[in-house]
């Protein structure tokens, strides 16, 4: 499990152990209502070595990198990078979060390209 | 005066009214937006993985095009393009190692040092055109408009990309006031619209839009103004789904700041592109 | 002089002896030229060890001693005192550090033993050339200057004055009392702050040994420990305090209202004002910046109504000079700027207030007479939220340190609010509760158990106004529940920072401060109230945020340090100072610009420019000696020739 913590640190470039669990990230997260666990709990699970629980949470996919947590973190942790690292761990194992085939054709015409490209960039490998 | 400008994909399709109204308005202000030749996708989202340099190639190549065209400044409209170009540029300024690797990878291009300035149109209007000069060109008065400026995320965050104070920005308000319009203060102007979740988590975006429009309304607004085609889509087009879920929901139009500017400066209505909106901005017709 | 040097090698238990072969060292050094005696002992600093050295000095008629043991910072004084007791000049006694510099940092016994021998040899060479020095005597002006008239300065002033020494107390605002005068009731006993403070303020005014200068600032300080000269600027108050009886008519008639600093901008005061009714001295000052006469040239209403003709618009600032021997810096704190907390509204919401503002709302003498009414509409808030760690413990954006008192005062404020508004609901947002004082934890538990105050563990991320209410975005990190809390008033436990003019003062005083501007103590554990500049002491929140009991204790400690100094007839100064070979000195002056203590001065002697040394000011740092291009600057007992011999002794086989 240590290896995967190192991997998260390497990909994100962030120090997971700097977090003192004040919860300000979760308090300010605009998408927290849609998450199964709180953003601060994502870090907490990594801190206590339960990375598998963080990896299977939907929180890491709901996070859209709005950086609200990053700019307010008193310890200067960029949580959006940790979220990205957790997504990357799935994607690098070739496990996509969405199947592009599921996107309805009429939606494709309606949606702005940036929505589609951004979504595929973040949720497929 | 010519200004080099990077449009990005969406401004050529669903957000062409953003580009059209910007171009026409700038013309009145004495600036011609000259499109960057051979531009490519900005990357849309800036890769946050420290070991992923591949996805930084796209934005960097665009910046190299700027230099190839003999310029060292590029103006953007779309917040997402602005953010990716800006963050990639910052990486090149800060991280020598990344700069070396990416430069070595690109065979044909000259080495890039991070010396292009990526400027969002709002900053350009403030610092180069001057809001006082914008003010001088005001033709039409838009009385009855109560505007809630919506910054979203990417004009303000991360810190290295912020065009204004992160928590209490005023640049859009200042422009709108210079355009002689009424602005309302409301608390969610720098929060996320749900972004690309609109593709597979429509419900999430519906909730955000519902909340955002309602608080804008309770703060006294009757129109929302933005700078991002994705925010515009989520806050405008998703009101259809909001209405299906919340029967008492009242719609509110969501437009680009350049459309307000265009209307006030008196551009031709064909550049307004109001037919592209889901909620028709009656007040601008 | 025949060298009769004795070397005493200490085992320091196993600290040295387990790595350095002591007997080999004793043997080797015993044969070294000049050494006539070498001996070992298990604990040289113990009483038997010291007696042994004392005995040998007399027996063997030693005229130089080296104790090879630990660092001189630890025991140099100990062994030099042994020398004195044995009739040997203490500067003929040196320590060779074979512990920190040798046994603690090496593993190889052979090499460590060889190194220990070399270290000792070098000290033998040094002692051979050591002069018999005498400490320099310095006279003391037995008067103390206290800068800052809050509870810290008041306590220090009273302690020193009551010990029989004169005190000059300088306070920049029109009254003494400081922040403590603003507080309502104090934790954990809930006694009224003013009730316990004002008697002390009056005592200051009445104490014959205390000369009080309020509305005054320290402009400049020169001199050195025992002999400082202080320039104090008495700011023009435009009121002759000798004539004024404090009737208050001028204040009543003054037409100009400005925000009251004492009331934390929650109410107005006049342009001529006394900061608060219990002020000491109870005499008004005219705030020149806001006075109508000074702004427009018309008004002078105060002058017209004053029958005693105490108003004097022509008054100017006066600078006076005072001689003092010691200085206590007690300039206190201010709150971190609320405008820097953008996510809580950056000061734009009237009902988001600081802890000090809430103190004024709770205070019986405050703008609401002690009724809790919120600033925006004067309504009694039905719900109040308290947020801790605002700007504190935030190394990324604000201040890295814990401001230490916020946990306690927020718990107290929540409790007092609950007393004033029994049906109200107080919520405290915290990250960790720090209640590490006598009866503090019990106090917090009482707030939870008896007052049923809701403590939520989680930092608020955003505060905004909606329809006359304030909305807080938070989470309860213990249950994992996101919270959107609606409230009527928000109180911020905002970081404490040093007073705004601390940087100016540290430059004037030549004392050090840390990255946050707090004054640096000489040693964090063993010399907590002394600055690194002799004769200057620190007390209260100028040093670091602290509560009233800690402040009072530290201020009394500073006072006792001052009194310790004043208890001596004169001060002795280390004679290991710089001196100048006047034949070699070219008067280039490089040393003058480098000296951090202003001890080097250019003088004309027999028509020649010489950079002389004021020995009393010199701290022996060696900067001038290293920089002197001609080798004219030398340091006593660290002469160039000594250093060369020492180097030779270290390098030769």
Short mmCIF file of C-alpha atoms in Angstrom, two decimals, chain C residues 199-613:
data_model
loop_
_atom_site.label_atom_id
_atom_site.label_comp_id
_atom_site.label_asym_id
_atom_site.label_seq_id
_atom_site.Cartn_x
_atom_site.Cartn_y
_atom_site.Cartn_z
CA UNK C 199 -7.02 50.01 39.71
CA UNK C 200 -3.63 49.16 38.22
CA UNK C 201 -3.94 52.05 35.76
CA UNK C 202 -4.66 54.42 38.63
CA UNK C 203 -1.72 52.97 40.55
CA UNK C 204 0.54 53.83 37.61
CA UNK C 205 -0.70 57.41 37.60
CA UNK C 206 -0.18 57.76 41.35
CA UNK C 207 3.16 56.01 41.66
CA UNK C 208 5.85 58.60 42.38
CA UNK C 209 8.52 56.50 40.72
CA UNK C 210 6.65 56.35 37.41
CA UNK C 211 6.89 59.16 34.89
CA UNK C 212 4.05 58.58 32.45
CA UNK C 213 4.17 59.88 28.88
CA UNK C 214 0.98 59.05 27.00
CA UNK C 215 0.35 60.15 23.41
CA UNK C 216 4.10 59.77 23.00
CA UNK C 217 6.45 57.67 20.92
CA UNK C 218 10.07 56.63 21.10
CA UNK C 219 11.87 58.41 18.27
CA UNK C 220 15.41 57.29 18.80
CA UNK C 221 17.67 55.42 21.17
CA UNK C 222 21.43 55.61 21.46
CA UNK C 223 23.95 54.32 23.97
CA UNK C 224 24.24 50.87 25.43
CA UNK C 225 23.27 48.68 28.35
CA UNK C 226 23.13 50.71 31.55
CA UNK C 227 23.50 53.94 29.62
CA UNK C 228 20.80 54.48 27.03
CA UNK C 229 19.70 57.91 25.82
CA UNK C 230 16.11 57.96 24.66
CA UNK C 231 14.41 60.58 22.53
CA UNK C 232 10.69 60.61 23.21
CA UNK C 233 8.31 62.49 20.96
CA UNK C 234 5.42 63.97 22.90
CA UNK C 235 2.77 64.34 20.25
CA UNK C 236 0.90 67.62 20.30
CA UNK C 237 -2.43 67.05 22.04
CA UNK C 238 -3.41 70.73 21.59
CA UNK C 239 -4.66 70.60 25.17
CA UNK C 240 -2.66 71.90 28.13
CA UNK C 241 -3.10 68.97 30.48
CA UNK C 242 -1.86 71.01 33.44
CA UNK C 243 -4.74 73.43 33.02
CA UNK C 244 -7.38 70.90 31.92
CA UNK C 245 -9.51 69.39 34.67
CA UNK C 246 -11.22 66.93 32.37
CA UNK C 247 -14.70 68.51 32.59
CA UNK C 248 -15.58 67.20 29.13
CA UNK C 249 -17.39 70.29 27.84
CA UNK C 250 -15.08 70.58 24.83
CA UNK C 251 -15.89 67.00 23.86
CA UNK C 252 -19.61 67.57 24.20
CA UNK C 253 -19.52 70.64 21.95
CA UNK C 254 -17.14 69.32 19.29
CA UNK C 255 -19.11 69.03 16.02
CA UNK C 256 -16.93 66.36 14.34
CA UNK C 257 -17.59 62.67 14.77
CA UNK C 258 -15.18 59.95 13.75
CA UNK C 259 -14.99 56.20 14.27
CA UNK C 260 -13.81 55.28 17.74
CA UNK C 261 -10.64 53.16 17.83
CA UNK C 262 -11.42 52.04 21.36
CA UNK C 263 -14.88 50.85 20.32
CA UNK C 264 -13.34 49.07 17.32
CA UNK C 265 -15.28 51.32 14.92
CA UNK C 266 -18.63 50.23 16.34
CA UNK C 267 -19.42 53.77 17.48
CA UNK C 268 -18.26 57.34 17.08
CA UNK C 269 -16.08 59.60 19.11
CA UNK C 270 -15.43 63.32 18.72
CA UNK C 271 -12.35 64.89 17.11
CA UNK C 272 -11.40 66.05 20.62
CA UNK C 273 -11.68 63.01 22.79
CA UNK C 274 -10.78 60.84 25.73
CA UNK C 275 -10.64 57.26 24.43
CA UNK C 276 -12.80 55.83 27.22
CA UNK C 277 -14.26 57.07 30.49
CA UNK C 278 -11.70 55.34 32.74
CA UNK C 279 -8.75 56.62 30.71
CA UNK C 280 -5.49 57.44 32.47
CA UNK C 281 -4.73 60.26 32.19
CA UNK C 282 -8.30 61.43 31.88
CA UNK C 283 -7.40 64.35 29.63
CA UNK C 284 -8.53 64.93 26.07
CA UNK C 285 -6.45 65.19 22.90
CA UNK C 286 -7.37 66.73 19.56
CA UNK C 287 -7.14 64.33 16.65
CA UNK C 288 -5.49 66.67 14.18
CA UNK C 289 -6.35 64.54 11.17
CA UNK C 290 -10.08 64.89 11.74
CA UNK C 291 -10.39 68.22 13.59
CA UNK C 292 -12.53 70.67 11.64
CA UNK C 293 -10.31 73.62 12.51
CA UNK C 294 -7.19 71.92 11.20
CA UNK C 295 -9.03 70.84 8.05
CA UNK C 296 -10.84 74.07 7.20
CA UNK C 297 -9.34 76.79 9.36
CA UNK C 298 -12.70 77.39 11.00
CA UNK C 299 -14.38 76.10 14.18
CA UNK C 300 -12.33 76.35 17.42
CA UNK C 301 -15.53 75.56 19.33
CA UNK C 302 -13.59 73.62 21.98
CA UNK C 303 -11.42 76.65 22.60
CA UNK C 304 -14.46 78.89 23.02
CA UNK C 305 -16.14 76.69 25.59
CA UNK C 306 -13.03 75.98 27.67
CA UNK C 307 -13.08 78.41 30.56
CA UNK C 308 -9.66 77.31 31.74
CA UNK C 309 -8.09 78.26 28.39
CA UNK C 310 -6.53 74.82 28.14
CA UNK C 311 -6.88 74.49 24.36
CA UNK C 312 -3.76 75.49 22.46
CA UNK C 313 -3.92 75.12 18.69
CA UNK C 314 -0.36 76.38 18.38
CA UNK C 315 1.11 73.44 20.28
CA UNK C 316 3.75 71.42 18.47
CA UNK C 317 5.30 68.01 18.98
CA UNK C 318 8.09 68.12 21.56
CA UNK C 319 11.06 65.78 21.66
CA UNK C 320 12.57 65.20 25.08
CA UNK C 321 15.61 63.20 26.11
CA UNK C 322 15.74 60.77 28.99
CA UNK C 323 18.59 58.64 30.36
CA UNK C 324 17.77 55.06 31.22
CA UNK C 325 19.74 51.91 32.01
CA UNK C 326 17.29 49.26 30.83
CA UNK C 327 14.38 49.03 28.42
CA UNK C 328 11.33 46.78 28.41
CA UNK C 329 9.51 46.50 25.09
CA UNK C 330 5.83 45.78 25.67
CA UNK C 331 4.18 47.05 22.51
CA UNK C 332 1.51 44.37 22.35
CA UNK C 333 -0.49 43.18 19.38
CA UNK C 334 -3.05 44.11 16.81
CA UNK C 335 -5.49 41.93 14.93
CA UNK C 336 -4.71 40.65 11.45
CA UNK C 337 -6.41 42.67 8.74
CA UNK C 338 -9.92 41.33 8.15
CA UNK C 339 -9.74 42.59 4.56
CA UNK C 340 -7.24 39.86 3.83
CA UNK C 341 -9.89 37.21 4.55
CA UNK C 342 -11.61 37.38 1.18
CA UNK C 343 -13.70 34.22 1.58
CA UNK C 344 -15.42 35.67 4.64
CA UNK C 345 -16.27 38.90 2.85
CA UNK C 346 -13.04 40.87 3.38
CA UNK C 347 -14.79 43.21 5.78
CA UNK C 348 -17.71 44.04 3.51
CA UNK C 349 -20.38 42.40 5.67
CA UNK C 350 -21.18 44.50 8.74
CA UNK C 351 -22.22 41.46 10.74
CA UNK C 352 -18.95 39.62 10.25
CA UNK C 353 -16.91 41.02 13.11
CA UNK C 354 -13.67 40.41 14.98
CA UNK C 355 -13.35 38.99 18.47
CA UNK C 356 -12.37 42.42 19.79
CA UNK C 357 -15.51 43.95 18.27
CA UNK C 358 -17.61 41.29 19.97
CA UNK C 359 -15.86 42.12 23.26
CA UNK C 360 -17.15 45.67 22.88
CA UNK C 361 -20.66 44.38 22.19
CA UNK C 362 -20.46 42.31 25.39
CA UNK C 363 -18.93 45.06 27.49
CA UNK C 364 -21.21 46.90 29.89
CA UNK C 365 -19.40 50.11 28.94
CA UNK C 366 -19.52 49.32 25.21
CA UNK C 367 -21.56 50.96 22.47
CA UNK C 368 -24.62 48.82 23.20
CA UNK C 369 -24.29 48.93 26.99
CA UNK C 370 -23.52 45.23 27.07
CA UNK C 371 -26.59 44.14 25.12
CA UNK C 372 -25.60 41.96 22.19
CA UNK C 373 -26.90 43.83 19.13
CA UNK C 374 -25.55 43.26 15.69
CA UNK C 375 -23.91 46.18 13.89
CA UNK C 376 -26.04 46.17 10.71
CA UNK C 377 -29.51 46.74 12.16
CA UNK C 378 -29.14 46.77 15.95
CA UNK C 379 -31.19 43.59 16.30
CA UNK C 380 -30.35 41.00 18.92
CA UNK C 381 -28.85 38.06 16.99
CA UNK C 382 -30.75 34.83 17.57
CA UNK C 383 -27.86 32.77 16.23
CA UNK C 384 -24.17 33.58 16.48
CA UNK C 385 -21.37 31.61 14.80
CA UNK C 386 -17.82 31.80 16.03
CA UNK C 387 -14.98 30.79 13.71
CA UNK C 388 -11.55 29.94 15.05
CA UNK C 389 -8.17 29.87 13.32
CA UNK C 390 -9.00 32.75 10.97
CA UNK C 391 -5.66 33.69 9.46
CA UNK C 392 -3.84 31.60 12.08
CA UNK C 393 -2.33 28.17 11.42
CA UNK C 394 -2.46 29.04 7.75
CA UNK C 395 1.12 29.07 6.47
CA UNK C 396 -0.01 29.13 2.86
CA UNK C 397 -2.07 32.30 2.86
CA UNK C 398 -1.73 34.06 6.19
CA UNK C 399 0.09 33.31 9.45
CA UNK C 400 1.65 29.95 10.23
CA UNK C 401 1.41 30.16 14.01
CA UNK C 402 -1.43 29.46 16.43
CA UNK C 403 -2.58 32.72 18.02
CA UNK C 404 -3.03 30.86 21.27
CA UNK C 405 -5.89 32.76 22.90
CA UNK C 406 -8.69 32.48 20.31
CA UNK C 407 -9.95 29.03 21.37
CA UNK C 408 -10.44 30.28 24.89
CA UNK C 409 -11.93 33.67 24.13
CA UNK C 410 -14.34 32.25 21.54
CA UNK C 411 -15.56 29.70 24.09
CA UNK C 412 -15.90 32.53 26.59
CA UNK C 413 -17.70 34.80 24.13
CA UNK C 414 -20.08 32.00 23.17
CA UNK C 415 -20.77 31.47 26.86
CA UNK C 416 -21.32 35.17 27.57
CA UNK C 417 -23.61 35.45 24.54
CA UNK C 418 -25.59 32.51 25.86
CA UNK C 419 -25.90 34.30 29.21
CA UNK C 420 -27.04 37.54 27.60
CA UNK C 421 -29.38 35.85 25.11
CA UNK C 422 -30.55 32.67 26.83
CA UNK C 423 -32.71 31.58 23.90
CA UNK C 424 -29.95 32.29 21.42
CA UNK C 425 -27.91 29.63 19.69
CA UNK C 426 -24.13 29.82 19.72
CA UNK C 427 -22.08 27.64 17.39
CA UNK C 428 -18.30 27.42 17.50
CA UNK C 429 -16.39 26.18 14.46
CA UNK C 430 -12.99 24.89 15.50
CA UNK C 431 -10.19 22.68 14.20
CA UNK C 432 -8.51 21.81 17.48
CA UNK C 433 -9.38 23.23 20.87
CA UNK C 434 -6.34 24.51 22.73
CA UNK C 435 -7.17 24.92 26.38
CA UNK C 436 -3.82 24.38 28.02
CA UNK C 437 -4.02 26.72 31.01
CA UNK C 438 -5.07 26.37 34.59
CA UNK C 439 -8.83 25.70 34.65
CA UNK C 440 -9.06 26.29 30.90
CA UNK C 441 -10.11 22.80 29.82
CA UNK C 442 -12.72 22.73 32.56
CA UNK C 443 -14.01 26.05 31.25
CA UNK C 444 -14.40 24.70 27.72
CA UNK C 445 -16.12 21.59 29.04
CA UNK C 446 -18.52 23.82 30.93
CA UNK C 447 -19.30 25.71 27.73
CA UNK C 448 -20.14 22.38 26.09
CA UNK C 449 -21.93 20.61 28.92
CA UNK C 450 -23.76 23.34 30.76
CA UNK C 451 -24.24 26.02 28.13
CA UNK C 452 -24.87 23.39 25.44
CA UNK C 453 -22.87 25.36 22.92
CA UNK C 454 -22.51 23.48 19.68
CA UNK C 455 -18.86 22.87 18.84
CA UNK C 456 -18.44 21.83 15.21
CA UNK C 457 -15.10 20.50 14.05
CA UNK C 458 -14.48 22.01 10.65
CA UNK C 459 -13.18 25.17 9.11
CA UNK C 460 -15.73 27.42 7.44
CA UNK C 461 -14.87 27.97 3.80
CA UNK C 462 -17.15 30.82 2.86
CA UNK C 463 -19.43 33.40 4.44
CA UNK C 464 -21.93 35.46 2.50
CA UNK C 465 -24.97 37.57 3.11
CA UNK C 466 -28.38 36.47 1.93
CA UNK C 467 -31.53 38.33 2.73
CA UNK C 468 -30.29 39.83 6.01
CA UNK C 469 -28.83 36.55 7.16
CA UNK C 470 -25.32 35.25 6.92
CA UNK C 471 -24.73 31.89 5.31
CA UNK C 472 -21.75 29.73 6.22
CA UNK C 473 -20.44 26.92 4.07
CA UNK C 474 -18.89 24.33 6.34
CA UNK C 475 -18.58 20.64 6.97
CA UNK C 476 -18.64 18.70 10.16
CA UNK C 477 -15.48 16.70 9.69
CA UNK C 478 -16.44 14.30 12.48
CA UNK C 479 -19.69 13.12 10.93
CA UNK C 480 -18.74 13.90 7.34
CA UNK C 481 -21.83 16.05 6.84
CA UNK C 482 -21.69 19.14 4.63
CA UNK C 483 -23.38 22.05 6.39
CA UNK C 484 -24.96 25.25 5.19
CA UNK C 485 -25.48 27.22 8.38
CA UNK C 486 -27.66 30.32 8.52
CA UNK C 487 -26.77 32.74 11.24
CA UNK C 488 -27.27 36.36 12.32
CA UNK C 489 -23.77 37.29 13.41
CA UNK C 490 -20.34 35.86 12.69
CA UNK C 491 -17.43 36.40 15.08
CA UNK C 492 -13.94 35.72 13.76
CA UNK C 493 -11.16 34.47 16.02
CA UNK C 494 -8.68 36.28 13.82
CA UNK C 495 -4.90 36.03 14.07
CA UNK C 496 -2.92 38.29 16.37
CA UNK C 497 0.06 40.10 14.88
CA UNK C 498 2.62 42.47 16.40
CA UNK C 499 1.72 46.16 16.62
CA UNK C 500 2.04 47.87 13.24
CA UNK C 501 5.06 49.98 14.17
CA UNK C 502 7.12 47.07 15.53
CA UNK C 503 9.50 47.14 12.56
CA UNK C 504 10.32 50.78 13.13
CA UNK C 505 10.96 50.05 16.79
CA UNK C 506 13.20 47.04 16.20
CA UNK C 507 15.36 49.20 13.94
CA UNK C 508 15.58 51.96 16.54
CA UNK C 509 16.39 49.50 19.32
CA UNK C 510 18.60 47.24 17.20
CA UNK C 511 16.79 44.16 18.42
CA UNK C 512 15.67 41.24 16.34
CA UNK C 513 12.26 40.04 15.29
CA UNK C 514 11.10 36.87 13.57
CA UNK C 515 9.47 36.46 10.15
CA UNK C 516 6.13 37.54 11.59
CA UNK C 517 7.56 40.57 13.37
CA UNK C 518 7.44 39.15 16.88
CA UNK C 519 10.46 40.04 19.01
CA UNK C 520 13.16 37.39 19.28
CA UNK C 521 14.24 36.26 22.71
CA UNK C 522 17.90 35.56 23.56
CA UNK C 523 17.17 31.88 24.15
CA UNK C 524 13.79 30.23 23.59
CA UNK C 525 13.93 28.31 26.84
CA UNK C 526 16.53 29.71 29.17
CA UNK C 527 16.42 33.43 28.38
CA UNK C 528 12.84 34.03 27.31
CA UNK C 529 12.48 37.67 28.38
CA UNK C 530 15.82 39.06 27.22
CA UNK C 531 16.50 40.32 23.73
CA UNK C 532 19.89 39.61 22.19
CA UNK C 533 20.86 43.22 22.88
CA UNK C 534 22.00 43.57 26.50
CA UNK C 535 19.74 45.78 28.60
CA UNK C 536 16.66 45.38 26.40
CA UNK C 537 13.93 43.05 27.60
CA UNK C 538 10.68 41.90 26.04
CA UNK C 539 7.25 41.28 27.51
CA UNK C 540 3.73 40.44 26.48
CA UNK C 541 2.30 40.00 22.99
CA UNK C 542 5.16 41.87 21.32
CA UNK C 543 6.98 38.59 21.90
CA UNK C 544 4.18 36.25 20.83
CA UNK C 545 0.41 36.00 21.29
CA UNK C 546 -0.43 35.17 24.88
CA UNK C 547 -3.25 35.56 27.34
CA UNK C 548 -3.41 37.91 30.32
CA UNK C 549 -1.94 35.56 32.97
CA UNK C 550 1.02 34.68 30.75
CA UNK C 551 1.51 38.33 29.83
CA UNK C 552 1.54 39.42 33.46
CA UNK C 553 3.94 36.63 34.39
CA UNK C 554 6.31 37.47 31.55
CA UNK C 555 6.16 41.18 32.34
CA UNK C 556 7.04 40.53 35.97
CA UNK C 557 9.88 38.33 34.76
CA UNK C 558 11.18 41.17 32.59
CA UNK C 559 10.87 43.54 35.52
CA UNK C 560 12.85 41.19 37.74
CA UNK C 561 15.57 40.97 35.09
CA UNK C 562 15.75 44.76 35.11
CA UNK C 563 15.89 44.77 38.90
CA UNK C 564 18.61 42.11 38.87
CA UNK C 565 20.64 44.44 36.71
CA UNK C 566 19.90 47.46 38.88
CA UNK C 567 20.94 45.47 41.96
CA UNK C 568 24.56 45.70 40.85
CA UNK C 569 26.73 48.71 41.59
CA UNK C 570 28.10 48.58 38.11
CA UNK C 571 27.97 46.21 35.18
CA UNK C 572 30.91 44.15 34.12
CA UNK C 573 31.59 43.71 30.44
CA UNK C 574 33.56 40.89 28.86
CA UNK C 575 37.07 42.19 28.12
CA UNK C 576 37.51 40.00 25.04
CA UNK C 577 36.83 42.98 22.82
CA UNK C 578 38.40 44.47 19.75
CA UNK C 579 41.36 46.83 20.00
CA UNK C 580 43.28 48.72 17.40
CA UNK C 581 47.00 48.92 16.68
CA UNK C 582 47.15 52.65 16.05
CA UNK C 583 50.44 52.41 14.17
CA UNK C 584 48.86 50.14 11.57
CA UNK C 585 45.41 51.75 11.33
CA UNK C 586 44.98 53.86 8.20
CA UNK C 587 41.59 55.19 9.23
CA UNK C 588 39.89 53.66 6.18
CA UNK C 589 36.69 53.20 8.19
CA UNK C 590 35.65 49.80 6.82
CA UNK C 591 35.22 48.56 10.39
CA UNK C 592 32.87 51.43 11.21
CA UNK C 593 30.30 50.50 8.59
CA UNK C 594 30.50 46.82 9.54
CA UNK C 595 30.20 47.11 13.32
CA UNK C 596 26.67 46.04 14.30
CA UNK C 597 27.04 47.70 17.72
CA UNK C 598 28.29 51.16 16.69
CA UNK C 599 31.43 50.57 18.75
CA UNK C 600 33.95 51.68 16.14
CA UNK C 601 34.45 55.44 15.76
CA UNK C 602 36.78 57.52 13.68
CA UNK C 603 38.93 59.86 15.75
CA UNK C 604 41.74 62.22 14.84
CA UNK C 605 44.78 61.43 17.00
CA UNK C 606 47.86 63.59 16.51
CA UNK C 607 46.60 64.54 13.09
CA UNK C 608 45.98 60.92 12.06
CA UNK C 609 42.64 59.23 11.43
CA UNK C 610 42.25 56.26 13.74
CA UNK C 611 39.25 53.95 14.01
CA UNK C 612 39.07 53.49 17.76
CA UNK C 613 36.99 51.03 19.76
#
